């Protein structure tokens, strides 16, 4: 049995994590903590692994406290740039006793979509990304689209592919979309969607499309539970769940 504590337990993701942990046969929801409860609740409850879905403004303090108290952490909270990741690495130290998995995306389908896109990229002349999200999303393109574009660009560069064929000479309305590392990204905001992405590849005589739709927060839970099971045997910092899928 893994004793799990959830930080941000009354948030949208936190509630879903509490339910998923409570339903898992090999886990116990030992503590559910939100902003008005002390972190000591975690140690008093004998927690082994802490899952944090809180806010970028508080997650670093939470992590420092957990690492200091010998607790493994699984973190989904956004806002981890390289400087923050380096800081967590320092907190864990050179000979870490605990593990911390920080993942910008716990959706297994979304992570596989990115892996498959990176694998396909070197084989096709053209690649473009179309992402569609709910209209309340404030940033465009999505972090997933940016990451996918970077993976595609890196794979193309490694394979020494020439520029993508595109005769567009005029684009007064921005109809060709945005560009991330030379890969066109089109962002659609539409009612009726949660988070969807298509990666379209084209080559002589063929088209190849990878498509992923996230319909509910439930899609993140298998990835979160996978990380909770893995983190006790992964001392130090692990970024993303890519390596756990193998
Ligand atoms: P939310 O606002 O619904 O929930 C955040 C919760 O954290 C709230 O209940 C809040 O009271 C609580 N909180 C604030 N300070 C706290 C503290 N010091 N200690 C404990 N709890 C505290 O937000 P959400 O939609 O659940 O998203 C949470 C985070 O997860 C965001 O950063 C979001 O971008 C991220 N997210 C990541 C993934 C992923 O796959 N990695 C997926 C979805 C959302």
Short mmCIF file of C-alpha atoms and ligand atoms in Angstrom, two decimals:
data_model
loop_
_atom_site.label_atom_id
_atom_site.label_comp_id
_atom_site.label_asym_id
_atom_site.label_seq_id
_atom_site.Cartn_x
_atom_site.Cartn_y
_atom_site.Cartn_z
CA UNK A 1 0.00 0.00 0.00
CA UNK A 2 1.28 3.44 -0.90
CA UNK A 3 0.08 6.16 1.47
CA UNK A 4 -0.73 9.18 -0.70
CA UNK A 5 -1.24 12.79 0.35
CA UNK A 6 -2.81 15.29 -2.04
CA UNK A 7 -1.98 19.00 -1.96
CA UNK A 8 -4.61 21.19 -3.62
CA UNK A 9 -7.16 18.54 -2.65
CA UNK A 10 -10.19 20.80 -3.14
CA UNK A 11 -9.08 22.03 -6.58
CA UNK A 12 -10.39 20.63 -9.86
CA UNK A 13 -7.39 18.35 -10.43
CA UNK A 14 -6.87 17.65 -6.72
CA UNK A 15 -10.41 16.32 -6.32
CA UNK A 16 -9.96 14.02 -9.32
CA UNK A 17 -6.65 12.76 -7.88
CA UNK A 18 -8.27 12.08 -4.47
CA UNK A 19 -10.98 10.01 -6.16
CA UNK A 20 -8.50 8.10 -8.35
CA UNK A 21 -6.22 7.32 -5.37
CA UNK A 22 -9.18 6.23 -3.22
CA UNK A 23 -10.26 3.82 -5.98
CA UNK A 24 -6.78 2.35 -6.60
CA UNK A 25 -6.27 -1.07 -4.95
CA UNK A 26 -2.63 -0.44 -4.09
CA UNK A 27 -3.03 3.09 -2.63
CA UNK A 28 -4.58 4.74 0.36
CA UNK A 29 -5.67 8.39 0.43
CA UNK A 30 -3.93 9.22 3.71
CA UNK A 31 -4.25 13.02 3.61
CA UNK A 32 -6.16 15.56 1.52
CA UNK A 33 -4.76 19.04 2.16
CA UNK A 34 -5.75 22.41 0.74
CA UNK A 35 -4.45 25.94 1.36
CA UNK A 36 -5.92 26.39 4.83
CA UNK A 37 -4.50 23.20 6.34
CA UNK A 38 -0.94 22.68 7.70
CA UNK A 39 1.54 20.59 5.75
CA UNK A 40 2.27 18.66 8.98
CA UNK A 41 -1.01 16.82 8.22
CA UNK A 42 1.02 14.88 5.64
CA UNK A 43 3.69 13.60 8.04
CA UNK A 44 1.17 12.96 10.82
CA UNK A 45 -0.81 10.75 8.40
CA UNK A 46 2.30 8.73 7.46
CA UNK A 47 2.26 9.80 3.82
CA UNK A 48 4.85 8.23 1.45
CA UNK A 49 4.07 10.15 -1.75
CA UNK A 50 2.65 13.66 -2.06
CA UNK A 51 0.78 14.70 -5.23
CA UNK A 52 0.76 18.47 -5.80
CA UNK A 53 -1.80 20.16 -8.04
CA UNK A 54 -1.82 23.63 -6.49
CA UNK A 55 -0.66 26.96 -7.88
CA UNK A 56 2.65 28.10 -9.40
CA UNK A 57 2.98 30.61 -6.55
CA UNK A 58 2.98 28.00 -3.76
CA UNK A 59 4.32 24.80 -5.31
CA UNK A 60 8.02 25.58 -4.71
CA UNK A 61 7.45 26.06 -0.95
CA UNK A 62 5.41 22.85 -0.86
CA UNK A 63 8.17 20.95 -2.64
CA UNK A 64 10.88 22.33 -0.33
CA UNK A 65 8.88 21.24 2.71
CA UNK A 66 8.14 17.75 1.34
CA UNK A 67 11.75 17.10 0.29
CA UNK A 68 12.93 18.38 3.68
CA UNK A 69 10.61 15.90 5.39
CA UNK A 70 11.69 12.92 3.26
CA UNK A 71 8.52 12.66 1.18
CA UNK A 72 8.43 11.64 -2.50
CA UNK A 73 6.57 14.08 -4.74
CA UNK A 74 4.55 13.91 -7.95
CA UNK A 75 3.91 17.40 -9.28
CA UNK A 76 1.45 18.50 -11.96
CA UNK A 77 1.28 22.18 -11.06
CA UNK A 78 2.34 24.34 -13.99
CA UNK A 79 4.99 27.05 -14.15
CA UNK A 80 8.20 24.98 -14.07
CA UNK A 81 10.80 26.74 -16.20
CA UNK A 82 14.44 25.61 -16.29
CA UNK A 83 15.37 27.85 -13.34
CA UNK A 84 12.71 26.21 -11.17
CA UNK A 85 13.70 22.71 -12.25
CA UNK A 86 17.33 23.52 -11.40
CA UNK A 87 16.22 24.77 -7.99
CA UNK A 88 14.35 21.50 -7.32
CA UNK A 89 17.49 19.59 -8.36
CA UNK A 90 19.44 21.59 -5.76
CA UNK A 91 16.80 20.88 -3.09
CA UNK A 92 17.08 17.15 -3.80
CA UNK A 93 20.89 17.31 -3.55
CA UNK A 94 23.68 15.24 -5.09
CA UNK A 95 22.73 12.04 -3.30
CA UNK A 96 18.93 12.23 -3.23
CA UNK A 97 16.97 10.01 -0.88
CA UNK A 98 13.59 10.97 -2.28
CA UNK A 99 12.18 11.21 -5.79
CA UNK A 100 10.32 14.03 -7.48
CA UNK A 101 8.45 13.59 -10.74
CA UNK A 102 7.43 16.91 -12.30
CA UNK A 103 5.31 16.54 -15.42
CA UNK A 104 3.76 19.29 -17.54
CA UNK A 105 1.35 16.70 -18.94
CA UNK A 106 0.13 13.55 -17.19
CA UNK A 107 -2.11 12.56 -20.11
CA UNK A 108 -0.70 9.27 -21.41
CA UNK A 109 -2.38 9.73 -24.82
CA UNK A 110 -1.00 13.25 -25.13
CA UNK A 111 2.51 12.14 -24.20
CA UNK A 112 2.35 9.25 -26.69
CA UNK A 113 1.08 11.66 -29.37
CA UNK A 114 4.21 13.75 -28.84
CA UNK A 115 6.50 10.71 -28.88
CA UNK A 116 4.89 9.40 -32.10
CA UNK A 117 5.09 12.85 -33.70
CA UNK A 118 8.80 13.07 -32.89
CA UNK A 119 9.31 9.60 -34.39
CA UNK A 120 7.37 10.42 -37.58
CA UNK A 121 8.87 13.88 -38.13
CA UNK A 122 12.02 12.85 -39.97
CA UNK A 123 10.07 10.82 -42.53
CA UNK A 124 7.78 13.53 -43.94
CA UNK A 125 8.41 16.68 -45.98
CA UNK A 126 5.64 18.65 -44.23
CA UNK A 127 4.39 18.84 -40.65
CA UNK A 128 1.87 21.22 -39.11
CA UNK A 129 0.02 21.28 -35.80
CA UNK A 130 -3.61 22.18 -35.19
CA UNK A 131 -4.65 22.50 -31.54
CA UNK A 132 -8.20 23.17 -30.37
CA UNK A 133 -9.08 24.16 -26.82
CA UNK A 134 -12.06 25.44 -24.83
CA UNK A 135 -12.59 29.20 -25.19
CA UNK A 136 -11.60 29.97 -21.57
CA UNK A 137 -7.94 29.15 -22.26
CA UNK A 138 -5.91 32.38 -22.07
CA UNK A 139 -2.65 31.33 -23.74
CA UNK A 140 -2.05 30.25 -27.33
CA UNK A 141 -0.63 28.06 -28.63
CA UNK A 142 -0.96 25.44 -25.91
CA UNK A 143 2.15 24.22 -24.07
CA UNK A 144 1.59 20.78 -25.61
CA UNK A 145 1.57 22.27 -29.14
CA UNK A 146 4.76 24.23 -28.46
CA UNK A 147 6.48 21.15 -27.05
CA UNK A 148 5.33 19.02 -30.01
CA UNK A 149 6.58 21.63 -32.49
CA UNK A 150 9.97 21.73 -30.78
CA UNK A 151 10.26 17.93 -30.88
CA UNK A 152 9.36 17.91 -34.59
CA UNK A 153 11.84 20.69 -35.36
CA UNK A 154 14.60 18.91 -33.44
CA UNK A 155 13.92 15.60 -35.25
CA UNK A 156 13.94 17.37 -38.64
CA UNK A 157 17.19 19.14 -37.82
CA UNK A 158 18.81 15.91 -36.69
CA UNK A 159 17.75 14.22 -39.95
CA UNK A 160 19.05 17.24 -41.88
CA UNK A 161 15.69 17.74 -43.65
CA UNK A 162 15.33 20.80 -45.91
CA UNK A 163 12.77 23.53 -45.15
CA UNK A 164 9.15 22.48 -45.56
CA UNK A 165 7.70 23.19 -49.02
CA UNK A 166 5.54 26.35 -48.85
CA UNK A 167 5.16 28.92 -51.63
CA UNK A 168 3.17 31.39 -49.49
CA UNK A 169 4.45 34.88 -50.32
CA UNK A 170 1.64 36.92 -48.78
CA UNK A 171 -0.22 36.27 -45.54
CA UNK A 172 -1.83 39.55 -44.53
CA UNK A 173 -4.31 37.92 -42.13
CA UNK A 174 -1.95 35.45 -40.48
CA UNK A 175 -3.87 32.58 -42.03
CA UNK A 176 -0.74 30.39 -42.06
CA UNK A 177 -0.82 30.44 -38.26
CA UNK A 178 1.99 30.91 -35.76
CA UNK A 179 5.45 29.40 -36.01
CA UNK A 180 7.42 27.55 -33.35
CA UNK A 181 10.97 26.65 -34.40
CA UNK A 182 9.82 26.78 -38.04
CA UNK A 183 6.79 24.51 -37.51
CA UNK A 184 3.39 26.10 -38.22
CA UNK A 185 0.94 25.92 -35.32
CA UNK A 186 -2.76 26.75 -35.65
CA UNK A 187 -4.77 27.44 -32.50
CA UNK A 188 -8.56 27.13 -32.54
CA UNK A 189 -10.68 28.21 -29.55
CA UNK A 190 -14.12 26.67 -29.63
CA UNK A 191 -17.02 25.84 -27.37
CA UNK A 192 -17.57 22.10 -27.22
CA UNK A 193 -13.88 21.25 -26.87
CA UNK A 194 -11.63 20.53 -23.89
CA UNK A 195 -8.16 19.92 -25.37
CA UNK A 196 -7.48 18.42 -28.79
CA UNK A 197 -4.48 18.30 -31.05
CA UNK A 198 -3.78 17.04 -34.55
CA UNK A 199 -0.32 16.68 -36.02
CA UNK A 200 -0.53 16.49 -39.80
CA UNK A 201 2.34 15.10 -41.80
CA UNK A 202 2.55 15.03 -45.60
CA UNK A 203 4.94 13.45 -48.06
CA UNK A 204 4.89 12.47 -51.72
CA UNK A 205 1.62 10.60 -52.31
CA UNK A 206 0.63 10.26 -48.65
CA UNK A 207 -0.80 12.00 -45.61
CA UNK A 208 -0.36 10.88 -42.01
CA UNK A 209 -2.31 12.38 -39.11
CA UNK A 210 -1.88 11.83 -35.38
CA UNK A 211 -4.89 12.99 -33.44
CA UNK A 212 -5.55 13.20 -29.71
CA UNK A 213 -8.61 14.42 -27.80
CA UNK A 214 -8.78 14.97 -24.08
CA UNK A 215 -12.41 15.02 -22.99
CA UNK A 216 -12.15 15.09 -19.22
CA UNK A 217 -9.70 15.52 -16.32
CA UNK A 218 -10.04 11.76 -15.86
CA UNK A 219 -7.58 11.43 -18.78
CA UNK A 220 -4.73 12.62 -16.52
CA UNK A 221 -5.35 10.12 -13.72
CA UNK A 222 -3.69 6.96 -15.15
CA UNK A 223 -0.52 9.03 -15.67
CA UNK A 224 -0.68 10.43 -12.13
CA UNK A 225 -1.14 6.95 -10.62
CA UNK A 226 1.70 5.60 -12.78
CA UNK A 227 3.98 8.33 -11.38
CA UNK A 228 2.87 7.68 -7.78
CA UNK A 229 3.78 3.99 -8.18
CA UNK A 230 7.12 4.79 -9.86
CA UNK A 231 8.45 7.67 -7.75
CA UNK A 232 9.58 5.71 -4.64
CA UNK A 233 12.11 3.84 -6.79
CA UNK A 234 13.25 6.92 -8.75
CA UNK A 235 15.39 9.03 -6.42
CA UNK A 236 16.19 12.52 -7.75
CA UNK A 237 14.36 14.62 -10.33
CA UNK A 238 12.38 13.08 -13.20
CA UNK A 239 10.85 15.45 -15.73
CA UNK A 240 7.78 14.22 -17.57
CA UNK A 241 6.29 10.72 -17.62
CA UNK A 242 7.87 9.74 -20.97
CA UNK A 243 10.36 7.33 -19.43
CA UNK A 244 7.70 5.68 -17.25
CA UNK A 245 5.67 4.58 -20.29
CA UNK A 246 8.32 2.06 -21.38
P1 LIG B 1 -7.56 24.83 -9.04
O1 LIG B 1 -7.42 26.31 -8.91
O2 LIG B 1 -8.91 24.23 -9.28
O3 LIG B 1 -6.94 24.11 -7.76
C1 LIG B 1 -5.81 24.56 -7.05
C2 LIG B 1 -6.05 24.20 -5.60
O4 LIG B 1 -4.84 24.43 -4.87
C3 LIG B 1 -7.15 25.06 -4.90
O5 LIG B 1 -8.08 24.22 -4.25
C4 LIG B 1 -6.35 25.90 -3.93
O6 LIG B 1 -7.10 26.28 -2.76
C5 LIG B 1 -5.23 24.95 -3.57
N1 LIG B 1 -4.08 25.58 -2.93
C6 LIG B 1 -3.62 26.85 -3.07
N2 LIG B 1 -2.55 27.05 -2.28
C7 LIG B 1 -2.33 25.89 -1.61
C8 LIG B 1 -1.37 25.46 -0.65
N3 LIG B 1 -0.41 26.29 -0.23
N4 LIG B 1 -1.43 24.20 -0.17
C9 LIG B 1 -2.40 23.34 -0.60
N5 LIG B 1 -3.34 23.70 -1.51
C10 LIG B 1 -3.30 24.94 -2.01
O7 LIG B 1 -6.56 24.42 -10.25
P2 LIG B 1 -6.56 23.08 -11.10
O8 LIG B 1 -7.35 23.24 -12.35
O9 LIG B 1 -6.85 21.93 -10.21
O10 LIG B 1 -5.02 23.03 -11.57
C11 LIG B 1 -3.99 22.96 -10.61
C12 LIG B 1 -2.65 23.03 -11.34
O11 LIG B 1 -2.47 21.86 -12.14
C13 LIG B 1 -2.50 24.22 -12.28
O12 LIG B 1 -1.19 24.73 -12.19
C14 LIG B 1 -2.75 23.61 -13.65
O13 LIG B 1 -2.14 24.32 -14.70
C15 LIG B 1 -2.11 22.25 -13.48
N6 LIG B 1 -2.54 21.17 -14.38
C16 LIG B 1 -1.58 20.28 -14.76
C17 LIG B 1 -1.93 19.19 -15.53
C18 LIG B 1 -0.84 18.20 -15.89
O14 LIG B 1 -1.12 17.20 -16.60
N7 LIG B 1 0.39 18.39 -15.44
C19 LIG B 1 -3.24 18.98 -15.94
C20 LIG B 1 -4.21 19.91 -15.53
C21 LIG B 1 -3.85 21.00 -14.75
#
